[in-house]
Short mmCIF file of C-alpha atoms and ligand atoms in Angstrom, two decimals:
data_model
loop_
_atom_site.label_atom_id
_atom_site.label_comp_id
_atom_site.label_asym_id
_atom_site.label_seq_id
_atom_site.Cartn_x
_atom_site.Cartn_y
_atom_site.Cartn_z
CA UNK A 23 1.86 -18.38 22.79
CA UNK A 24 -0.43 -18.68 19.67
CA UNK A 25 0.72 -18.97 16.43
CA UNK A 26 -1.24 -18.84 13.00
CA UNK A 27 -1.42 -21.70 10.38
CA UNK A 28 -2.33 -20.27 7.03
CA UNK A 29 -3.51 -22.41 4.24
CA UNK A 30 -2.44 -21.16 0.69
CA UNK A 31 -4.42 -21.28 -2.28
CA UNK A 32 -7.46 -19.36 -1.39
CA UNK A 33 -9.28 -16.55 -3.10
CA UNK A 34 -10.70 -14.09 -0.97
CA UNK A 35 -14.42 -13.47 -1.75
CA UNK A 36 -17.41 -11.68 0.03
CA UNK A 37 -17.87 -8.88 2.36
CA UNK A 38 -16.10 -8.14 5.48
CA UNK A 39 -16.64 -4.87 7.80
CA UNK A 40 -14.05 -3.07 9.57
CA UNK A 41 -13.99 -2.28 13.10
CA UNK A 42 -13.14 1.17 14.79
CA UNK A 43 -9.59 2.68 14.34
CA UNK A 44 -7.16 1.72 17.13
CA UNK A 45 -5.05 4.85 16.22
CA UNK A 46 -8.13 6.89 16.56
CA UNK A 47 -9.42 5.22 19.61
CA UNK A 48 -6.03 5.43 21.72
CA UNK A 49 -5.82 9.54 21.74
CA UNK A 50 -9.32 9.77 22.11
CA UNK A 51 -9.56 7.75 25.16
CA UNK A 52 -6.63 9.58 26.57
CA UNK A 53 -8.34 12.88 25.82
CA UNK A 54 -11.29 11.94 28.04
CA UNK A 55 -8.77 12.69 30.94
CA UNK A 56 -8.95 16.19 30.39
CA UNK A 57 -12.26 16.50 32.27
CA UNK A 58 -13.73 15.06 35.34
CA UNK A 59 -16.87 14.08 33.24
CA UNK A 60 -18.04 10.82 31.93
CA UNK A 61 -17.27 10.23 28.25
CA UNK A 62 -18.99 7.45 26.18
CA UNK A 63 -17.15 5.98 22.92
CA UNK A 64 -18.80 3.89 20.59
CA UNK A 65 -17.15 1.54 17.86
CA UNK A 66 -14.05 1.04 20.03
CA UNK A 67 -11.97 -2.20 18.79
CA UNK A 68 -11.49 -5.19 21.02
CA UNK A 69 -7.75 -4.87 20.92
CA UNK A 70 -4.87 -5.66 23.18
CA UNK A 71 -3.64 -1.91 22.73
CA UNK A 72 -6.94 -0.76 23.88
CA UNK A 73 -6.73 -2.98 27.04
CA UNK A 74 -3.20 -1.84 27.63
CA UNK A 75 -4.07 1.73 27.41
CA UNK A 76 -7.19 1.07 29.75
CA UNK A 77 -4.74 -0.37 32.37
CA UNK A 78 -2.51 2.47 32.26
CA UNK A 79 -5.30 5.02 32.41
CA UNK A 80 -6.70 3.11 35.42
CA UNK A 81 -3.53 3.48 37.14
CA UNK A 82 -3.70 7.19 36.58
CA UNK A 83 -7.12 7.29 38.05
CA UNK A 84 -9.67 6.84 35.18
CA UNK A 85 -12.75 4.24 35.79
CA UNK A 86 -13.26 2.65 32.56
CA UNK A 87 -16.11 0.00 31.29
CA UNK A 88 -16.02 -1.63 28.09
CA UNK A 89 -18.72 -3.93 26.56
CA UNK A 90 -19.37 -4.79 22.88
CA UNK A 91 -17.36 -1.75 21.57
CA UNK A 92 -18.99 0.51 23.88
CA UNK A 93 -16.46 2.16 26.50
CA UNK A 94 -17.24 4.83 29.22
CA UNK A 95 -14.57 6.67 30.83
CA UNK A 96 -14.41 8.97 33.84
CA UNK A 97 -11.51 10.37 35.62
CA UNK A 98 -12.63 12.09 38.78
CA UNK A 99 -9.23 12.85 39.67
CA UNK A 100 -5.76 11.55 38.98
CA UNK A 101 -4.37 9.01 41.53
CA UNK A 102 -0.99 9.03 39.86
CA UNK A 103 0.93 10.92 37.15
CA UNK A 104 3.29 8.00 36.19
CA UNK A 105 3.22 5.99 33.02
CA UNK A 106 5.55 3.04 34.04
CA UNK A 107 8.10 1.45 31.63
CA UNK A 108 6.42 -1.89 31.67
CA UNK A 109 3.34 -0.51 29.95
CA UNK A 110 5.17 2.02 27.75
CA UNK A 111 7.35 -0.36 26.16
CA UNK A 112 4.57 -2.58 25.12
CA UNK A 113 2.59 0.40 23.39
CA UNK A 114 4.39 3.51 22.46
CA UNK A 115 0.81 5.32 22.29
CA UNK A 116 1.15 5.49 26.00
CA UNK A 117 3.01 8.83 25.67
CA UNK A 118 -0.20 10.32 24.81
CA UNK A 119 -0.95 10.64 28.38
CA UNK A 120 1.66 13.47 28.82
CA UNK A 121 -0.66 15.96 27.28
CA UNK A 122 -3.77 15.40 29.46
CA UNK A 123 -1.82 15.19 32.54
CA UNK A 124 0.24 18.25 32.05
CA UNK A 125 -3.16 20.12 31.11
CA UNK A 126 -5.07 18.91 34.08
CA UNK A 127 -2.69 17.52 36.62
CA UNK A 128 0.18 20.03 35.95
CA UNK A 129 2.67 17.25 35.91
CA UNK A 130 3.49 13.95 34.23
CA UNK A 131 6.07 11.36 34.33
CA UNK A 132 6.18 9.05 31.60
CA UNK A 133 8.92 6.32 30.67
CA UNK A 134 10.74 7.17 27.34
CA UNK A 135 9.27 4.64 24.80
CA UNK A 136 12.77 3.72 23.42
CA UNK A 137 13.26 2.17 20.00
CA UNK A 138 11.05 -0.72 18.60
CA UNK A 139 11.57 -3.68 15.94
CA UNK A 140 11.85 -1.18 13.32
CA UNK A 141 14.25 1.40 14.39
CA UNK A 142 14.43 4.48 16.84
CA UNK A 143 11.08 6.40 17.02
CA UNK A 144 11.78 9.59 18.88
CA UNK A 145 9.51 11.91 20.61
CA UNK A 146 11.56 14.97 20.42
CA UNK A 147 8.78 16.99 18.77
CA UNK A 148 6.23 16.26 21.61
CA UNK A 149 8.82 17.45 24.12
CA UNK A 150 9.89 20.47 22.39
CA UNK A 151 6.19 21.44 22.01
CA UNK A 152 5.58 21.04 25.54
CA UNK A 153 8.64 23.20 26.46
CA UNK A 154 7.19 25.81 23.92
CA UNK A 155 3.98 25.81 25.95
CA UNK A 156 5.85 26.62 29.04
CA UNK A 157 6.43 23.33 30.70
CA UNK A 158 9.77 22.41 32.19
CA UNK A 159 11.01 18.93 30.82
CA UNK A 160 13.57 17.05 32.39
CA UNK A 161 14.98 13.50 31.70
CA UNK A 162 15.86 11.36 34.55
CA UNK A 163 16.72 7.45 34.54
CA UNK A 164 14.82 6.81 31.61
CA UNK A 165 11.67 8.89 32.31
CA UNK A 166 10.40 12.17 31.10
CA UNK A 167 9.37 14.51 33.87
CA UNK A 168 7.33 17.34 32.52
CA UNK A 169 5.84 20.06 34.83
CA UNK A 170 4.06 23.29 34.35
CA UNK A 171 1.87 25.42 36.81
CA UNK A 172 0.19 27.03 33.90
CA UNK A 173 0.58 26.10 30.14
CA UNK A 174 0.57 29.28 27.94
CA UNK A 175 -0.43 28.99 24.32
CA UNK A 176 2.10 29.83 21.58
CA UNK A 177 2.84 29.11 17.89
CA UNK A 178 4.52 25.77 17.52
CA UNK A 179 6.02 24.67 14.06
CA UNK A 180 6.44 20.97 13.88
CA UNK A 181 9.60 19.88 11.99
CA UNK A 182 7.73 17.06 10.93
CA UNK A 183 4.13 16.45 10.68
CA UNK A 184 4.17 13.74 13.40
CA UNK A 185 0.59 12.30 14.25
CA UNK A 186 1.74 11.74 17.92
CA UNK A 187 2.91 15.10 18.56
CA UNK A 188 0.10 16.84 16.89
CA UNK A 189 -2.47 14.89 19.10
CA UNK A 190 -0.42 15.29 22.45
CA UNK A 191 0.24 19.24 21.75
CA UNK A 192 -3.48 19.76 20.79
CA UNK A 193 -4.80 18.03 24.12
CA UNK A 194 -2.22 19.92 26.03
CA UNK A 195 -3.42 23.19 24.55
CA UNK A 196 -6.80 22.87 25.35
CA UNK A 197 -5.41 23.51 28.99
CA UNK A 198 -3.28 26.43 28.19
CA UNK A 199 -4.09 30.00 28.54
CA UNK A 200 -4.62 31.68 25.40
CA UNK A 201 -4.26 30.65 21.79
CA UNK A 202 -2.04 27.90 20.35
CA UNK A 203 -1.16 27.26 16.72
CA UNK A 204 0.11 24.15 15.64
CA UNK A 205 1.95 24.52 12.35
CA UNK A 206 2.86 21.67 9.87
CA UNK A 207 0.29 19.61 11.85
CA UNK A 208 -0.41 16.01 10.87
CA UNK A 209 -3.68 15.73 8.87
CA UNK A 210 -3.97 11.89 9.20
CA UNK A 211 -7.75 11.30 9.68
CA UNK A 212 -7.22 10.24 13.31
CA UNK A 213 -5.97 14.04 14.05
CA UNK A 214 -9.38 15.51 12.86
CA UNK A 215 -11.32 12.78 14.88
CA UNK A 216 -9.49 13.94 18.09
CA UNK A 217 -10.26 17.57 17.27
CA UNK A 218 -13.99 16.60 16.68
CA UNK A 219 -14.16 14.89 20.27
CA UNK A 220 -12.30 17.56 21.88
CA UNK A 221 -14.73 20.25 20.39
CA UNK A 222 -17.54 18.01 21.60
CA UNK A 223 -16.01 18.30 25.11
CA UNK A 224 -16.14 22.14 24.86
CA UNK A 225 -12.80 22.91 23.50
CA UNK A 226 -12.58 25.61 20.91
CA UNK A 227 -10.33 24.24 17.85
CA UNK A 228 -10.14 25.18 14.29
CA UNK A 229 -8.43 23.62 11.35
CA UNK A 230 -8.54 19.96 12.55
CA UNK A 231 -7.38 17.93 9.35
CA UNK A 232 -5.44 20.70 8.13
CA UNK A 233 -1.76 21.90 8.47
CA UNK A 234 -2.44 24.62 10.90
CA UNK A 235 -4.69 23.78 14.16
CA UNK A 236 -5.61 26.77 16.27
CA UNK A 237 -6.72 26.00 19.65
CA UNK A 238 -8.21 28.61 22.23
CA UNK A 239 -7.31 27.18 25.37
CA UNK A 240 -8.76 27.51 29.04
CA UNK A 241 -12.39 26.40 28.19
CA UNK A 242 -14.28 24.42 30.49
CA UNK A 243 -14.18 20.66 29.31
CA UNK A 244 -16.95 18.11 30.07
CA UNK A 245 -17.52 14.50 29.15
CA UNK A 246 -18.76 13.83 25.55
CA UNK A 247 -19.97 10.93 23.40
CA UNK A 248 -18.11 10.21 20.20
CA UNK A 249 -18.13 7.51 17.54
CA UNK A 250 -14.50 6.11 16.51
CA UNK A 251 -13.87 6.25 12.77
CA UNK A 252 -13.32 3.22 11.00
CA UNK A 253 -9.79 1.87 10.58
CA UNK A 254 -8.36 2.78 7.40
CA UNK A 255 -5.58 0.17 7.83
CA UNK A 256 -7.59 -2.79 8.39
CA UNK A 257 -9.95 -1.68 5.66
CA UNK A 258 -6.76 -1.42 3.40
CA UNK A 259 -5.46 -4.78 4.66
CA UNK A 260 -8.59 -6.66 3.21
CA UNK A 261 -8.49 -4.64 -0.01
CA UNK A 262 -5.02 -5.68 -0.85
CA UNK A 263 -5.89 -9.28 -0.02
CA UNK A 264 -8.46 -9.19 -2.57
CA UNK A 265 -5.96 -7.82 -5.28
CA UNK A 266 -3.33 -10.43 -4.57
CA UNK A 267 -5.48 -13.53 -4.31
CA UNK A 268 -7.41 -12.36 -7.49
CA UNK A 269 -10.37 -12.13 -5.50
CA UNK A 270 -13.69 -10.23 -4.87
CA UNK A 271 -13.92 -8.36 -1.56
CA UNK A 272 -16.09 -5.65 -0.45
CA UNK A 273 -15.08 -4.00 2.69
CA UNK A 274 -18.14 -2.38 4.62
CA UNK A 275 -18.21 0.09 7.30
CA UNK A 276 -15.32 2.15 6.13
CA UNK A 277 -14.55 5.73 5.05
CA UNK A 278 -13.51 5.33 1.22
CA UNK A 279 -12.22 9.12 1.64
CA UNK A 280 -9.44 8.04 4.04
CA UNK A 281 -8.41 5.35 1.55
CA UNK A 282 -7.87 7.50 -1.39
CA UNK A 283 -4.22 6.68 -1.96
CA UNK A 284 -4.61 3.09 -1.21
CA UNK A 285 -7.23 2.73 -3.86
CA UNK A 286 -5.12 4.64 -6.44
CA UNK A 287 -2.40 1.96 -5.83
CA UNK A 288 -4.89 -0.84 -6.29
CA UNK A 289 -6.22 0.56 -9.57
CA UNK A 290 -2.58 1.07 -10.56
CA UNK A 291 -1.70 -2.66 -10.12
CA UNK A 292 -4.74 -3.63 -12.42
CA UNK A 293 -7.50 -4.13 -9.92
CA UNK A 294 -11.00 -2.99 -10.39
CA UNK A 295 -12.32 -0.75 -7.56
CA UNK A 296 -15.82 0.44 -6.82
CA UNK A 297 -16.67 2.91 -4.04
CA UNK A 298 -19.75 3.66 -2.43
CA UNK A 299 -20.75 5.74 0.53
CA UNK A 300 -19.16 3.50 3.21
CA UNK A 301 -17.87 0.69 1.16
CA UNK A 302 -15.03 -0.27 -1.24
CA UNK A 303 -15.20 -3.40 -3.62
CA UNK A 304 -11.86 -4.67 -5.15
CA UNK A 305 -12.20 -7.16 -7.92
CA UNK A 306 -9.23 -8.72 -9.70
CA UNK A 307 -8.99 -11.70 -12.33
CA UNK A 308 -5.33 -11.49 -12.86
CA UNK A 309 -2.08 -11.36 -11.30
CA UNK A 310 -1.38 -7.73 -9.98
CA UNK A 311 1.07 -5.83 -11.94
CA UNK A 312 4.31 -4.44 -10.33
CA UNK A 313 4.08 -1.09 -8.44
CA UNK A 314 6.26 2.02 -7.59
CA UNK A 315 5.20 3.00 -4.11
CA UNK A 316 6.55 5.45 -1.61
CA UNK A 317 5.05 6.15 1.84
CA UNK A 318 4.19 9.61 2.64
CA UNK A 319 2.52 11.70 5.30
CA UNK A 320 -1.18 11.75 4.80
CA UNK A 321 -2.77 11.97 2.29
CA UNK A 322 0.04 10.18 0.87
CA UNK A 323 0.43 6.43 1.01
CA UNK A 324 0.27 5.17 4.60
CA UNK A 325 3.43 3.38 5.86
CA UNK A 326 1.02 1.25 8.02
CA UNK A 327 -0.01 -0.59 4.76
CA UNK A 328 3.61 -0.67 3.17
CA UNK A 329 4.26 -4.22 4.28
CA UNK A 330 1.06 -5.57 3.11
CA UNK A 331 1.74 -4.04 -0.13
CA UNK A 332 5.13 -5.50 -0.19
CA UNK A 333 3.49 -9.17 0.27
CA UNK A 334 1.27 -8.31 -2.91
CA UNK A 335 4.38 -7.12 -4.93
CA UNK A 336 6.06 -10.73 -4.16
CA UNK A 337 3.48 -12.36 -6.19
CA UNK A 338 3.01 -9.61 -8.89
CA UNK A 339 3.65 -9.53 -12.47
CA UNK A 340 7.34 -7.72 -12.94
CA UNK A 341 9.26 -5.66 -10.48
CA UNK A 342 8.05 -3.39 -7.90
CA UNK A 343 9.93 -0.74 -6.25
CA UNK A 344 9.04 0.38 -2.69
CA UNK A 345 10.43 3.17 -0.80
CA UNK A 346 9.73 3.55 2.90
CA UNK A 347 10.13 7.50 3.95
CA UNK A 348 8.29 7.55 7.25
CA UNK A 349 10.10 4.95 9.32
CA UNK A 350 13.14 4.10 7.09
CA UNK A 351 14.03 1.07 8.88
CA UNK A 352 10.41 -0.52 8.81
CA UNK A 353 11.46 -3.62 6.96
CA UNK A 354 11.34 -6.46 9.42
CA UNK A 355 8.98 -8.22 7.03
CA UNK A 356 11.55 -8.52 4.27
CA UNK A 357 13.63 -11.67 5.60
CA UNK A 358 10.36 -13.48 6.71
CA UNK A 359 8.87 -12.91 3.10
CA UNK A 360 12.08 -13.88 1.70
CA UNK A 361 11.92 -17.18 3.58
CA UNK A 362 8.47 -17.65 1.65
CA UNK A 363 10.32 -17.74 -1.45
CA UNK A 364 9.87 -13.87 -2.01
CA UNK A 365 12.93 -12.08 -4.03
CA UNK A 366 13.16 -8.95 -2.10
CA UNK A 367 16.45 -6.83 -2.21
CA UNK A 368 16.83 -4.02 0.25
CA UNK A 369 19.10 -1.10 -0.09
CA UNK A 370 18.81 1.69 2.55
CA UNK A 371 15.16 2.49 2.64
CA UNK A 372 14.31 1.01 -0.85
CA UNK A 373 12.98 -2.26 -1.54
CA UNK A 374 13.28 -3.78 -5.08
CA UNK A 375 10.77 -6.66 -5.35
CA UNK A 376 11.06 -9.26 -8.22
CA UNK A 377 7.43 -10.76 -8.55
CA UNK A 378 7.47 -14.53 -8.26
CA UNK A 379 4.98 -17.00 -9.89
CA UNK A 380 4.29 -18.27 -6.38
CA UNK A 381 5.40 -18.49 -2.75
CA UNK A 382 6.25 -21.52 -0.89
CA UNK A 383 4.88 -22.10 2.81
CA UNK A 384 7.56 -22.02 5.47
CA UNK A 385 7.78 -21.19 9.30
CA UNK A 386 7.97 -17.53 9.89
CA UNK A 387 7.90 -15.04 12.77
CA UNK A 388 5.57 -12.00 13.13
CA UNK A 389 7.95 -9.07 14.03
CA UNK A 390 5.51 -6.36 14.51
CA UNK A 391 1.82 -5.56 14.01
CA UNK A 392 1.71 -4.70 10.11
CA UNK A 393 4.48 -7.02 9.13
CA UNK A 394 2.23 -9.79 10.92
CA UNK A 395 -0.67 -8.72 8.51
CA UNK A 396 1.71 -8.91 5.58
CA UNK A 397 2.83 -12.45 6.63
CA UNK A 398 -0.80 -13.65 6.73
CA UNK A 399 -1.31 -12.45 3.44
CA UNK A 400 1.62 -13.88 1.97
CA UNK A 401 0.53 -17.26 3.52
CA UNK A 402 -2.71 -16.99 1.58
CA UNK A 403 -0.83 -17.17 -1.67
CA UNK A 404 2.05 -19.58 -0.78
CA UNK A 405 1.94 -23.28 -1.84
CA UNK A 406 1.27 -25.37 1.57
CA UNK A 407 0.84 -24.43 5.16
CA UNK A 408 2.52 -21.10 6.45
CA UNK A 409 3.15 -21.20 10.31
CA UNK A 410 3.57 -17.81 11.84
CA UNK A 411 4.78 -17.73 15.35
CA UNK A 412 4.32 -14.62 17.83
CA UNK A 413 0.99 -13.49 16.53
CA UNK A 414 0.41 -11.31 19.64
CA UNK A 415 1.76 -8.61 17.72
CA UNK A 416 -1.35 -9.01 15.33
CA UNK A 417 -3.76 -9.15 18.35
CA UNK A 418 -2.63 -5.39 19.14
CA UNK A 419 -4.09 -3.96 15.95
CA UNK A 420 -6.59 -6.48 14.20
CA UNK A 421 -9.75 -7.68 15.78
CA UNK A 422 -10.45 -11.31 14.97
CA UNK A 423 -8.45 -11.32 11.75
CA UNK A 424 -8.61 -15.14 11.38
CA UNK A 425 -12.49 -15.29 11.59
CA UNK A 426 -12.77 -12.12 9.36
CA UNK A 427 -10.45 -14.00 6.64
CA UNK A 428 -12.45 -17.29 7.35
CA UNK A 429 -15.54 -15.13 6.22
CA UNK A 430 -13.83 -14.53 2.93
CA UNK A 431 -12.94 -18.16 2.04
CA UNK A 432 -9.43 -17.93 3.34
CA UNK A 433 -8.20 -20.52 6.11
CA UNK A 434 -6.23 -19.25 9.15
CA UNK A 435 -6.06 -21.30 12.27
CA UNK A 436 -4.97 -20.12 15.61
CA UNK A 437 -3.09 -22.73 17.44
CA UNK A 438 -1.16 -22.88 20.62
CA UNK A 439 2.43 -23.02 20.08
CA UNK A 440 4.34 -24.57 23.17
CA UNK A 441 7.28 -22.51 24.18
CA UNK A 442 10.69 -24.32 23.70
CA UNK A 443 12.85 -23.82 26.40
C1 UD1 B 528 1.62 6.83 14.39
C2 UD1 B 528 0.88 5.81 14.43
C3 UD1 B 528 1.57 4.64 13.71
C4 UD1 B 528 1.88 5.11 12.27
C5 UD1 B 528 2.62 6.30 12.21
C6 UD1 B 528 2.98 7.03 11.06
C7 UD1 B 528 -0.53 5.88 16.29
C8 UD1 B 528 -0.83 5.12 17.79
N1 UD1 B 528 0.29 5.22 15.65
O1 UD1 B 528 2.48 6.88 15.20
O2 UD1 B 528 0.78 3.35 13.45
O3 UD1 B 528 2.83 4.25 11.72
O4 UD1 B 528 1.69 7.50 13.10
O5 UD1 B 528 1.77 7.30 10.08
O6 UD1 B 528 -1.51 6.58 15.87
N2 UD1 B 528 9.03 11.86 14.68
C9 UD1 B 528 10.25 12.72 15.07
N3 UD1 B 528 10.12 13.22 16.37
C10 UD1 B 528 8.92 13.02 17.13
C11 UD1 B 528 7.88 12.30 16.56
C12 UD1 B 528 8.04 11.64 15.40
O7 UD1 B 528 11.37 12.41 14.65
O8 UD1 B 528 8.88 13.46 18.33
C13 UD1 B 528 9.20 11.20 13.53
C14 UD1 B 528 9.19 9.57 13.47
O9 UD1 B 528 10.51 9.12 13.56
C15 UD1 B 528 8.63 9.33 12.18
C16 UD1 B 528 7.73 10.48 11.83
O10 UD1 B 528 8.27 11.51 12.64
O11 UD1 B 528 9.75 9.36 11.05
C17 UD1 B 528 6.17 10.24 11.91
O12 UD1 B 528 6.11 9.73 13.24
P1 UD1 B 528 4.60 9.95 13.97
O13 UD1 B 528 3.71 10.49 12.92
O14 UD1 B 528 4.77 10.58 15.11
O15 UD1 B 528 4.33 8.68 14.27
P2 UD1 B 528 3.40 8.02 15.74
O16 UD1 B 528 2.53 9.10 16.20
O17 UD1 B 528 4.41 7.44 16.51
#
């Protein structure tokens, strides 16, 4: 198993480009299964989650090639309709296959994803939505079985603007008879990206990126070409790294419009932020100030950057208060940051962080994808060498992160960590 060794004391400086968005690529790959034609996706990041989903789709009948960010996908017919536990447990986004399987194959069986390192993550809104579209949904031995001879369009009001439910139902609705309106839909940039791809496949969709998406189902769909949008979370991770190391980093190939809440928080802590058409530069010459931050649905501050901003707060001037409203248990990084000398007190979903002059290196454990990124950032401002175990989490969502940080002057080494038995 790999670990990272992070040398503290670097000031991140220079230019770094971001890759395609994992969370945009995953549903779009799955959506290609709605037609039997070939789709070509560009700017697909080389990540473990992408490989996991490819594997699952190949089991279901897709033929996939991938080279240098370009992926071709064809699903002439379905060979199977079951997403097995072994794959779903490593990646929750596997539940996205429910939508296209139901729409085109009329039947889907997907293992329940269960909880994860940061609490229960239900999919009840996906299932209620499928039922509203006329599917019979049953649960058996840890599997969801959904069936429908013909989905029928209807109004679906989501109790919460869930990204996964919005994407899944949008895909299913392209195969439904008549009109579906998804109300209180998620507005995260990955959703209008999915709508754009579906439209280029021949679907009729209006309102992607708003809270009301209208899908006219039943249009014949074909393969399409699509470029995956830049990863706003990867971009935000490097930008916060610049602010907390008092550095000067220009993130290129990003969409600044998707980073508005992040940029506002970086300005609030005193960093200078310049924005171009597809780049953002963050400069700082003094310690960041403490901040108040609450995670929210888009366009609010993203939960996927909460851990990285908390890493910054550990070395900020004064006290920060960070409230997690999307996943109220998403704090597995807190004990690890405290091992590095941070002073974080957690009460329910509110973390109070007393900024320290510096952190001190230690052995810590990556517990999930974004927590791992937070630990790398913390390691960069800790005195000494921080050892981070279980970095397989980070390989799920960040491409070559150690190389990109090295390009900015930070030292992160990947080393083999023998298993102790
Ligand atoms: C997606 C992202 C993830 C991000 C999250 C929130 C992908 C692959 N993952 O996850 O990185 O952290 O959005 O921006 O894109 N909920 C329910 N019932 C449901 C579905 C969701 O109660 O059926 C709740 C969740 O518990 C959570 C909130 O809704 O509190 C948002 O979850 P959701 O937007 O669905 O997240 P994901 O799509 O799983």
